PDB file of C-alpha atoms in Angstrom:
ATOM      1  CA  MET A   1      35.837-282.159-301.503  1.00  0.00           C
ATOM      2  CA  THR A   2      34.010-285.620-301.818  1.00  0.00           C
ATOM      3  CA  PRO A   3      30.223-285.538-300.508  1.00  0.00           C
ATOM      4  CA  SER A   4      31.117-287.398-297.077  1.00  0.00           C
ATOM      5  CA  ASP A   5      33.463-284.226-296.521  1.00  0.00           C
ATOM      6  CA  HIS A   6      30.924-282.081-297.364  1.00  0.00           C
ATOM      7  CA  GLN A   7      28.258-283.443-294.948  1.00  0.00           C
ATOM      8  CA  ARG A   8      31.058-283.849-292.116  1.00  0.00           C
ATOM      9  CA  ALA A   9      31.550-280.062-292.365  1.00  0.00           C
ATOM     10  CA  ALA A  10      27.663-279.224-292.698  1.00  0.00           C
ATOM     11  CA  ALA A  11      27.334-281.439-289.815  1.00  0.00           C
ATOM     12  CA  ALA A  12      30.394-279.931-287.556  1.00  0.00           C
ATOM     13  CA  VAL A  13      28.354-276.225-288.572  1.00  0.00           C
ATOM     14  CA  LEU A  14      24.662-277.081-287.247  1.00  0.00           C
ATOM     15  CA  GLU A  15      26.625-278.869-283.888  1.00  0.00           C
ATOM     16  CA  ARG A  16      28.499-275.957-283.201  1.00  0.00           C
ATOM     17  CA  ASP A  17      27.379-274.456-279.756  1.00  0.00           C
ATOM     18  CA  PRO A  18      24.971-271.336-280.084  1.00  0.00           C
ATOM     19  CA  GLN A  19      25.475-270.323-276.550  1.00  0.00           C
ATOM     20  CA  PRO A  20      28.285-267.903-277.471  1.00  0.00           C
ATOM     21  CA  VAL A  21      25.709-265.922-280.094  1.00  0.00           C
ATOM     22  CA  SER A  22      23.213-265.494-276.789  1.00  0.00           C
ATOM     23  CA  ARG A  23      26.065-265.149-274.250  1.00  0.00           C
ATOM     24  CA  ARG A  24      25.930-261.291-274.086  1.00  0.00           C
ATOM     25  CA  PRO A  25      21.893-261.011-273.890  1.00  0.00           C
ATOM     26  CA  ARG A  26      21.995-263.575-270.899  1.00  0.00           C
ATOM     27  CA  ILE A  27      25.013-261.707-268.801  1.00  0.00           C
ATOM     28  CA  LEU A  28      23.096-258.358-269.447  1.00  0.00           C
ATOM     29  CA  ARG A  29      19.529-260.074-268.149  1.00  0.00           C
ATOM     30  CA  TRP A  30      21.904-261.663-265.120  1.00  0.00           C
ATOM     31  CA  CYS A  31      22.817-257.998-264.535  1.00  0.00           C
ATOM     32  CA  VAL A  32      19.662-256.957-264.494  1.00  0.00           C
ATOM     33  CA  ALA A  33      18.597-259.459-261.867  1.00  0.00           C
ATOM     34  CA  ALA A  34      21.668-258.119-259.569  1.00  0.00           C
ATOM     35  CA  ALA A  35      21.055-254.746-259.928  1.00  0.00           C
ATOM     36  CA  VAL A  36      17.185-255.109-259.243  1.00  0.00           C
ATOM     37  CA  ALA A  37      17.803-257.590-256.029  1.00  0.00           C
ATOM     38  CA  VAL A  38      20.699-254.752-254.415  1.00  0.00           C
ATOM     39  CA  ALA A  39      18.221-252.289-255.290  1.00  0.00           C
ATOM     40  CA  GLY A  40      15.649-253.764-253.192  1.00  0.00           C
ATOM     41  CA  ILE A  41      18.090-253.996-250.319  1.00  0.00           C
ATOM     42  CA  CYS A  42      19.759-250.897-250.584  1.00  0.00           C
ATOM     43  CA  TYR A  43      16.029-249.162-250.856  1.00  0.00           C
ATOM     44  CA  SER A  44      15.338-250.908-247.556  1.00  0.00           C
ATOM     45  CA  SER A  45      18.566-249.291-245.685  1.00  0.00           C
ATOM     46  CA  TRP A  46      15.808-247.589-242.929  1.00  0.00           C
ATOM     47  CA  VAL A  47      15.658-250.888-241.031  1.00  0.00           C
ATOM     48  CA  LEU A  48      19.583-249.865-239.668  1.00  0.00           C
ATOM     49  CA  GLU A  49      17.398-247.162-237.680  1.00  0.00           C
ATOM     50  CA  PHE A  50      16.896-249.832-235.275  1.00  0.00           C
ATOM     51  CA  VAL A  51      20.724-250.624-234.919  1.00  0.00           C
ATOM     52  CA  LEU A  52      21.827-247.104-235.097  1.00  0.00           C
ATOM     53  CA  PRO A  53      21.229-244.430-232.130  1.00  0.00           C
ATOM     54  CA  ILE A  54      19.073-242.290-234.166  1.00  0.00           C
ATOM     55  CA  GLY A  55      17.005-240.823-231.483  1.00  0.00           C
ATOM     56  CA  LEU A  56      13.513-241.359-233.807  1.00  0.00           C
ATOM     57  CA  ASN A  57      10.184-243.338-232.816  1.00  0.00           C
ATOM     58  CA  PRO A  58       9.600-245.117-235.638  1.00  0.00           C
ATOM     59  CA  VAL A  59       5.839-244.890-234.789  1.00  0.00           C
ATOM     60  CA  ASP A  60       5.396-241.017-235.184  1.00  0.00           C
ATOM     61  CA  SER A  61       8.472-240.065-237.565  1.00  0.00           C
ATOM     62  CA  PHE A  62       8.672-240.284-241.093  1.00  0.00           C
ATOM     63  CA  LEU A  63      11.555-241.778-243.176  1.00  0.00           C
ATOM     64  CA  SER A  64      12.744-238.775-244.537  1.00  0.00           C
ATOM     65  CA  GLU A  65      13.474-237.396-241.459  1.00  0.00           C
ATOM     66  CA  LEU A  66      16.245-240.158-241.124  1.00  0.00           C
ATOM     67  CA  ASP A  67      19.137-238.365-243.531  1.00  0.00           C
ATOM     68  CA  ALA A  68      17.562-234.958-243.210  1.00  0.00           C
ATOM     69  CA  ASP A  69      20.419-232.059-242.585  1.00  0.00           C
ATOM     70  CA  GLY A  70      21.944-232.388-239.085  1.00  0.00           C
ATOM     71  CA  LYS A  71      20.685-235.883-238.242  1.00  0.00           C
ATOM     72  CA  PRO A  72      23.252-238.310-237.228  1.00  0.00           C
ATOM     73  CA  TYR A  73      23.822-240.875-239.824  1.00  0.00           C
ATOM     74  CA  GLY A  74      22.208-239.202-242.389  1.00  0.00           C
ATOM     75  CA  TRP A  75      24.597-240.071-244.817  1.00  0.00           C
ATOM     76  CA  VAL A  76      24.361-244.271-244.476  1.00  0.00           C
ATOM     77  CA  PHE A  77      20.651-243.721-245.432  1.00  0.00           C
ATOM     78  CA  SER A  78      21.430-241.244-248.391  1.00  0.00           C
ATOM     79  CA  THR A  79      23.650-243.261-249.706  1.00  0.00           C
ATOM     80  CA  GLY A  80      21.334-246.272-249.619  1.00  0.00           C
ATOM     81  CA  ASP A  81      18.793-244.432-251.431  1.00  0.00           C
ATOM     82  CA  THR A  82      21.330-243.139-254.278  1.00  0.00           C
ATOM     83  CA  VAL A  83      22.743-246.677-254.408  1.00  0.00           C
ATOM     84  CA  ALA A  84      19.188-248.320-254.794  1.00  0.00           C
ATOM     85  CA  GLY A  85      18.167-245.472-257.717  1.00  0.00           C
ATOM     86  CA  SER A  86      21.360-245.626-259.112  1.00  0.00           C
ATOM     87  CA  LEU A  87      20.899-249.948-259.664  1.00  0.00           C
ATOM     88  CA  ALA A  88      17.114-249.421-260.498  1.00  0.00           C
ATOM     89  CA  LEU A  89      17.704-246.538-263.471  1.00  0.00           C
ATOM     90  CA  ALA A  90      20.718-249.178-264.696  1.00  0.00           C
ATOM     91  CA  ALA A  91      18.197-252.128-264.675  1.00  0.00           C
ATOM     92  CA  ALA A  92      15.668-250.342-266.191  1.00  0.00           C
ATOM     93  CA  VAL A  93      17.911-249.429-269.587  1.00  0.00           C
ATOM     94  CA  GLY A  94      19.298-252.681-269.519  1.00  0.00           C
ATOM     95  CA  GLY A  95      15.699-254.326-269.065  1.00  0.00           C
ATOM     96  CA  LEU A  96      14.729-252.542-272.316  1.00  0.00           C
ATOM     97  CA  CYS A  97      18.033-253.880-274.238  1.00  0.00           C
ATOM     98  CA  ALA A  98      18.007-257.441-272.923  1.00  0.00           C
ATOM     99  CA  PHE A  99      13.896-258.412-272.874  1.00  0.00           C
ATOM    100  CA  ARG A 100      11.483-258.607-275.890  1.00  0.00           C
ATOM    101  CA  ARG A 101      10.003-255.282-276.456  1.00  0.00           C
ATOM    102  CA  ARG A 102       6.078-255.412-275.572  1.00  0.00           C
ATOM    103  CA  ARG A 103       3.851-252.280-274.835  1.00  0.00           C
ATOM    104  CA  LEU A 104       3.340-253.014-271.401  1.00  0.00           C
ATOM    105  CA  SER A 105       6.758-254.416-270.731  1.00  0.00           C
ATOM    106  CA  THR A 106       8.131-251.196-271.854  1.00  0.00           C
ATOM    107  CA  ALA A 107       5.769-249.418-270.091  1.00  0.00           C
ATOM    108  CA  ALA A 108       6.931-250.871-266.738  1.00  0.00           C
ATOM    109  CA  TRP A 109      10.782-250.709-267.536  1.00  0.00           C
ATOM    110  CA  ILE A 110       9.884-247.051-268.314  1.00  0.00           C
ATOM    111  CA  ALA A 111       8.499-246.866-264.902  1.00  0.00           C
ATOM    112  CA  LEU A 112      10.939-248.658-263.210  1.00  0.00           C
ATOM    113  CA  GLY A 113      13.713-245.913-264.756  1.00  0.00           C
ATOM    114  CA  CYS A 114      11.558-242.954-263.435  1.00  0.00           C
ATOM    115  CA  PHE A 115      11.382-244.474-259.763  1.00  0.00           C
ATOM    116  CA  GLY A 116      15.358-244.624-260.087  1.00  0.00           C
ATOM    117  CA  ALA A 117      16.043-241.177-261.019  1.00  0.00           C
ATOM    118  CA  SER A 118      13.295-239.778-258.883  1.00  0.00           C
ATOM    119  CA  THR A 119      14.780-241.581-255.480  1.00  0.00           C
ATOM    120  CA  ILE A 120      18.262-240.542-256.559  1.00  0.00           C
ATOM    121  CA  ALA A 121      16.592-236.731-256.459  1.00  0.00           C
ATOM    122  CA  ASP A 122      14.976-237.742-253.771  1.00  0.00           C
ATOM    123  CA  ALA A 123      18.415-238.673-251.709  1.00  0.00           C
ATOM    124  CA  GLN A 124      20.318-235.383-253.049  1.00  0.00           C
ATOM    125  CA  TRP A 125      17.566-233.114-251.941  1.00  0.00           C
ATOM    126  CA  PRO A 126      16.487-234.266-248.811  1.00  0.00           C
ATOM    127  CA  ILE A 127      14.358-232.572-245.764  1.00  0.00           C
ATOM    128  CA  GLN A 128      15.142-228.932-244.991  1.00  0.00           C
ATOM    129  CA  PRO A 129      14.200-227.223-241.580  1.00  0.00           C
ATOM    130  CA  CYS A 130      11.353-224.971-242.002  1.00  0.00           C
ATOM    131  CA  PRO A 131      12.038-221.760-240.273  1.00  0.00           C
ATOM    132  CA  GLY A 132       8.856-220.179-241.017  1.00  0.00           C
ATOM    133  CA  GLY A 133       6.553-222.612-239.004  1.00  0.00           C
ATOM    134  CA  CYS A 134       5.616-224.399-242.073  1.00  0.00           C
ATOM    135  CA  ASP A 135       5.662-228.021-240.359  1.00  0.00           C
ATOM    136  CA  ASN A 136       2.612-229.764-240.606  1.00  0.00           C
ATOM    137  CA  GLY A 137       2.312-232.505-238.525  1.00  0.00           C
ATOM    138  CA  LEU A 138       4.036-235.325-239.958  1.00  0.00           C
ATOM    139  CA  PHE A 139       4.004-233.985-243.596  1.00  0.00           C
ATOM    140  CA  PRO A 140       6.802-230.904-243.459  1.00  0.00           C
ATOM    141  CA  GLN A 141       8.080-232.130-246.726  1.00  0.00           C
ATOM    142  CA  LEU A 142       4.854-231.276-248.347  1.00  0.00           C
ATOM    143  CA  HIS A 143       6.428-227.592-247.998  1.00  0.00           C
ATOM    144  CA  GLN A 144       9.326-228.755-249.722  1.00  0.00           C
ATOM    145  CA  VAL A 145      11.026-230.172-252.988  1.00  0.00           C
ATOM    146  CA  HIS A 146      11.667-233.119-251.217  1.00  0.00           C
ATOM    147  CA  ALA A 147       7.801-233.915-251.584  1.00  0.00           C
ATOM    148  CA  LEU A 148       7.947-233.426-255.329  1.00  0.00           C
ATOM    149  CA  THR A 149      10.618-236.274-255.710  1.00  0.00           C
ATOM    150  CA  SER A 150       9.080-238.592-252.668  1.00  0.00           C
ATOM    151  CA  THR A 151       5.701-238.342-254.598  1.00  0.00           C
ATOM    152  CA  LEU A 152       7.399-239.344-257.738  1.00  0.00           C
ATOM    153  CA  ALA A 153       9.293-242.188-256.614  1.00  0.00           C
ATOM    154  CA  VAL A 154       5.775-243.764-254.813  1.00  0.00           C
ATOM    155  CA  THR A 155       3.778-243.170-257.850  1.00  0.00           C
ATOM    156  CA  SER A 156       6.367-244.373-260.752  1.00  0.00           C
ATOM    157  CA  ILE A 157       7.419-247.823-258.441  1.00  0.00           C
ATOM    158  CA  PHE A 158       3.588-248.260-257.997  1.00  0.00           C
ATOM    159  CA  ALA A 159       3.040-247.533-261.634  1.00  0.00           C
ATOM    160  CA  ALA A 160       5.667-250.664-262.458  1.00  0.00           C
ATOM    161  CA  MET A 161       4.307-252.890-259.968  1.00  0.00           C
ATOM    162  CA  VAL A 162       0.762-252.487-261.876  1.00  0.00           C
ATOM    163  CA  LEU A 163       2.455-252.565-264.813  1.00  0.00           C
ATOM    164  CA  PHE A 164       4.573-255.813-264.907  1.00  0.00           C
ATOM    165  CA  GLY A 165       1.878-257.102-262.848  1.00  0.00           C
ATOM    166  CA  LEU A 166      -0.767-256.680-266.261  1.00  0.00           C
ATOM    167  CA  ALA A 167       2.207-257.834-267.986  1.00  0.00           C
ATOM    168  CA  ALA A 168       2.359-261.225-266.543  1.00  0.00           C
ATOM    169  CA  PHE A 169      -1.254-261.589-266.862  1.00  0.00           C
ATOM    170  CA  ARG A 170      -1.879-260.227-270.520  1.00  0.00           C
ATOM    171  CA  TYR A 171       1.217-262.414-271.713  1.00  0.00           C
ATOM    172  CA  ARG A 172       1.186-265.484-269.838  1.00  0.00           C
ATOM    173  CA  CYS A 173       4.608-265.000-268.451  1.00  0.00           C
ATOM    174  CA  ARG A 174       6.497-264.010-265.142  1.00  0.00           C
ATOM    175  CA  PRO A 175       4.559-266.825-262.627  1.00  0.00           C
ATOM    176  CA  VAL A 176       6.682-265.135-259.444  1.00  0.00           C
ATOM    177  CA  VAL A 177       5.320-261.692-260.746  1.00  0.00           C
ATOM    178  CA  ARG A 178       1.768-263.050-261.236  1.00  0.00           C
ATOM    179  CA  HIS A 179       1.290-265.031-257.868  1.00  0.00           C
ATOM    180  CA  ALA A 180       3.537-263.774-255.138  1.00  0.00           C
ATOM    181  CA  GLY A 181       3.920-259.796-256.548  1.00  0.00           C
ATOM    182  CA  LEU A 182       0.152-259.984-256.672  1.00  0.00           C
ATOM    183  CA  TRP A 183      -0.073-259.367-253.013  1.00  0.00           C
ATOM    184  CA  ILE A 184       2.784-256.908-252.317  1.00  0.00           C
ATOM    185  CA  PRO A 185       1.039-253.797-254.460  1.00  0.00           C
ATOM    186  CA  LEU A 186      -2.482-254.712-252.263  1.00  0.00           C
ATOM    187  CA  LEU A 187      -0.318-254.470-249.262  1.00  0.00           C
ATOM    188  CA  GLY A 188       1.617-250.956-250.629  1.00  0.00           C
ATOM    189  CA  ALA A 189      -1.697-249.389-251.267  1.00  0.00           C
ATOM    190  CA  ALA A 190      -3.548-250.495-247.958  1.00  0.00           C
ATOM    191  CA  ALA A 191      -0.649-248.746-246.440  1.00  0.00           C
ATOM    192  CA  THR A 192      -0.674-245.521-248.560  1.00  0.00           C
ATOM    193  CA  VAL A 193      -4.605-245.240-248.110  1.00  0.00           C
ATOM    194  CA  TRP A 194      -4.005-245.739-244.733  1.00  0.00           C
ATOM    195  CA  MET A 195      -1.391-242.761-244.571  1.00  0.00           C
ATOM    196  CA  MET A 196      -3.848-240.674-246.500  1.00  0.00           C
ATOM    197  CA  ILE A 197      -6.955-240.840-244.608  1.00  0.00           C
ATOM    198  CA  ALA A 198      -5.329-241.058-241.439  1.00  0.00           C
ATOM    199  CA  ASP A 199      -3.390-237.879-242.016  1.00  0.00           C
ATOM    200  CA  ASN A 200      -6.946-236.098-242.252  1.00  0.00           C
ATOM    201  CA  LEU A 201      -8.360-237.147-238.880  1.00  0.00           C
ATOM    202  CA  SER A 202      -7.154-235.684-235.664  1.00  0.00           C
ATOM    203  CA  GLY A 203      -4.977-238.019-233.592  1.00  0.00           C
ATOM    204  CA  ASP A 204      -2.052-240.413-233.709  1.00  0.00           C
ATOM    205  CA  TYR A 205      -2.617-243.442-236.229  1.00  0.00           C
ATOM    206  CA  ALA A 206       0.917-244.716-236.472  1.00  0.00           C
ATOM    207  CA  LEU A 207       2.053-242.627-239.835  1.00  0.00           C
ATOM    208  CA  GLY A 208       5.405-243.543-239.311  1.00  0.00           C
ATOM    209  CA  ILE A 209       4.576-247.216-239.303  1.00  0.00           C
ATOM    210  CA  ALA A 210       2.197-247.321-242.341  1.00  0.00           C
ATOM    211  CA  GLN A 211       4.636-245.430-244.423  1.00  0.00           C
ATOM    212  CA  ARG A 212       7.521-248.119-243.361  1.00  0.00           C
ATOM    213  CA  ILE A 213       5.186-250.817-244.457  1.00  0.00           C
ATOM    214  CA  GLN A 214       4.425-249.186-247.920  1.00  0.00           C
ATOM    215  CA  VAL A 215       8.597-248.730-248.515  1.00  0.00           C
ATOM    216  CA  GLY A 216       9.063-252.056-246.887  1.00  0.00           C
ATOM    217  CA  SER A 217       6.811-253.686-249.685  1.00  0.00           C
ATOM    218  CA  MET A 218       8.493-251.375-252.422  1.00  0.00           C
ATOM    219  CA  SER A 219      11.483-253.416-251.531  1.00  0.00           C
ATOM    220  CA  LEU A 220      10.234-256.729-251.222  1.00  0.00           C
ATOM    221  CA  TRP A 221       8.435-256.503-254.682  1.00  0.00           C
ATOM    222  CA  LEU A 222      11.845-255.383-256.191  1.00  0.00           C
ATOM    223  CA  VAL A 223      13.605-258.468-254.649  1.00  0.00           C
ATOM    224  CA  VAL A 224      10.490-260.318-256.219  1.00  0.00           C
ATOM    225  CA  LEU A 225      11.196-258.807-259.716  1.00  0.00           C
ATOM    226  CA  ALA A 226      14.821-259.993-259.613  1.00  0.00           C
ATOM    227  CA  VAL A 227      13.830-263.637-258.279  1.00  0.00           C
ATOM    228  CA  GLN A 228      11.680-263.723-261.592  1.00  0.00           C
ATOM    229  CA  ILE A 229      14.280-262.613-263.829  1.00  0.00           C
ATOM    230  CA  VAL A 230      16.819-265.465-262.167  1.00  0.00           C
ATOM    231  CA  VAL A 231      13.904-268.290-262.507  1.00  0.00           C
ATOM    232  CA  ALA A 232      12.746-267.663-266.371  1.00  0.00           C
ATOM    233  CA  GLU A 233      16.670-267.409-266.955  1.00  0.00           C
ATOM    234  CA  ARG A 234      17.680-270.476-265.430  1.00  0.00           C
ATOM    235  CA  ALA A 235      14.548-272.174-267.617  1.00  0.00           C
ATOM    236  CA  VAL A 236      15.804-270.469-270.510  1.00  0.00           C
ATOM    237  CA  SER A 237      19.020-272.048-270.045  1.00  0.00           C
ATOM    238  CA  GLY A 238      17.860-275.630-268.637  1.00  0.00           C
ATOM    239  CA  GLY A 239      15.966-276.043-272.035  1.00  0.00           C
ATOM    240  CA  ALA A 240      18.830-274.976-274.062  1.00  0.00           C
ATOM    241  CA  ARG A 241      21.011-277.424-272.449  1.00  0.00           C
ATOM    242  CA  ALA A 242      18.261-280.433-273.186  1.00  0.00           C
ATOM    243  CA  ARG A 243      17.834-279.221-276.595  1.00  0.00           C
ATOM    244  CA  PRO A 244      19.219-282.376-279.168  1.00  0.00           C
ATOM    245  CA  PRO A 245      21.973-281.435-281.704  1.00  0.00           C
ATOM    246  CA  ALA A 246      20.994-280.146-284.724  1.00  0.00           C
ATOM    247  CA  SER A 247      22.529-282.900-286.428  1.00  0.00           C
ATOM    248  CA  ALA A 248      20.078-285.536-284.928  1.00  0.00           C
ATOM    249  CA  GLY A 249      17.706-285.168-287.561  1.00  0.00           C
ATOM    250  CA  PRO A 250      13.857-285.288-286.816  1.00  0.00           C
ATOM    251  CA  PRO A 251      12.795-287.912-284.341  1.00  0.00           C
ATOM    252  CA  THR A 252      12.187-291.558-285.359  1.00  0.00           C
ATOM    253  CA  ARG A 253       9.182-293.271-284.900  1.00  0.00           C
ATOM    254  CA  PRO A 254       9.532-297.185-283.218  1.00  0.00           C
ATOM    255  CA  PRO A 255       8.714-299.854-285.320  1.00  0.00           C
ATOM    256  CA  ARG A 256       5.390-300.724-285.110  1.00  0.00           C
ATOM    257  CA  ILE A 257       4.488-304.353-283.455  1.00  0.00           C
ATOM    258  CA  SER A 258       2.032-306.503-284.857  1.00  0.00           C
ATOM    259  CA  PRO A 259      -0.193-307.804-282.159  1.00  0.00           C
ATOM    260  CA  TRP A 260       0.341-311.152-283.798  1.00  0.00           C
ATOM    261  CA  ARG A 261       1.298-313.926-281.406  1.00  0.00           C
ATOM    262  CA  PRO A 262       2.891-317.510-282.052  1.00  0.00           C
ATOM    263  CA  GLY A 263      -0.222-319.878-282.793  1.00  0.00           C
ATOM    264  CA  TRP A 264      -2.641-317.362-283.738  1.00  0.00           C
ATOM    265  CA  PRO A 265      -3.444-317.615-288.229  1.00  0.00           C
ATOM    266  CA  GLU A 266      -1.266-315.574-290.131  1.00  0.00           C
ATOM    267  CA  PRO A 267      -2.252-312.383-290.842  1.00  0.00           C
ATOM    268  CA  ARG A 268      -3.629-312.373-294.763  1.00  0.00           C
ATOM    269  CA  PRO A 269      -2.100-309.435-296.911  1.00  0.00           C
ATOM    270  CA  ARG A 270      -4.139-306.105-297.433  1.00  0.00           C
ATOM    271  CA  ARG A 271      -5.275-305.713-300.934  1.00  0.00           C
ATOM    272  CA  LEU A 272      -4.922-302.259-302.339  1.00  0.00           C
ATOM    273  CA  PHE A 273      -7.261-302.722-305.216  1.00  0.00           C
ATOM    274  CA  ARG A 274     -10.714-304.511-304.943  1.00  0.00           C
TER     275      ARG A 274
END
């Protein structure tokens, strides 16, 4: 081969599109975003109580009562929680594989996976009737296994919110989570405090509304996390398309224009040595 043939072959290798190399992680990241978004939507299946003839008052009833044994359409809410938990668990595994491993981000994905596993268990062990008279107001599930799974699910999702938020501020990334995802955990935390304080007081303080605000904030945050993944992926894809080919070489400087104008005296040449 002549030197020109070698140059053409090297240019062909350098100009080869690197997209097939990164196609698999990109597809995995898009799948993670879709799984998180659908998980957030399915986790808000409780809104169907306003459409289906359930017969529960949302002001003084808990969401655990929607899929309790013997409740009409309980399978709808149980299926929604199972799908949400499965997708959240799969998204957590995919996130650990598709994104860069950092301490806070890794802990956040693990917390999201714990939320998915706890939500699946929460749907598989619904609230049971308590024949021994252990019904304690709005918290009959505190005497059952359902209490453990619900507590683990709520604790895990709040841990994921905090860890993803800290990672966004620490690593200067995820602007959507850094801004929109900041007030959502605060809203959920306020609803949780509302529930904890009002449960120890006598009277009706609309604990059912408080729990619906809490769970609604969790669903909304999952959608925000999915939007953040999509925005980041589109930004990376756009930057890759705008990148010049490798064979173009370094950018050249424009020629320097002398300030001399017609009619001016000719510039004297510079002396290199005195």
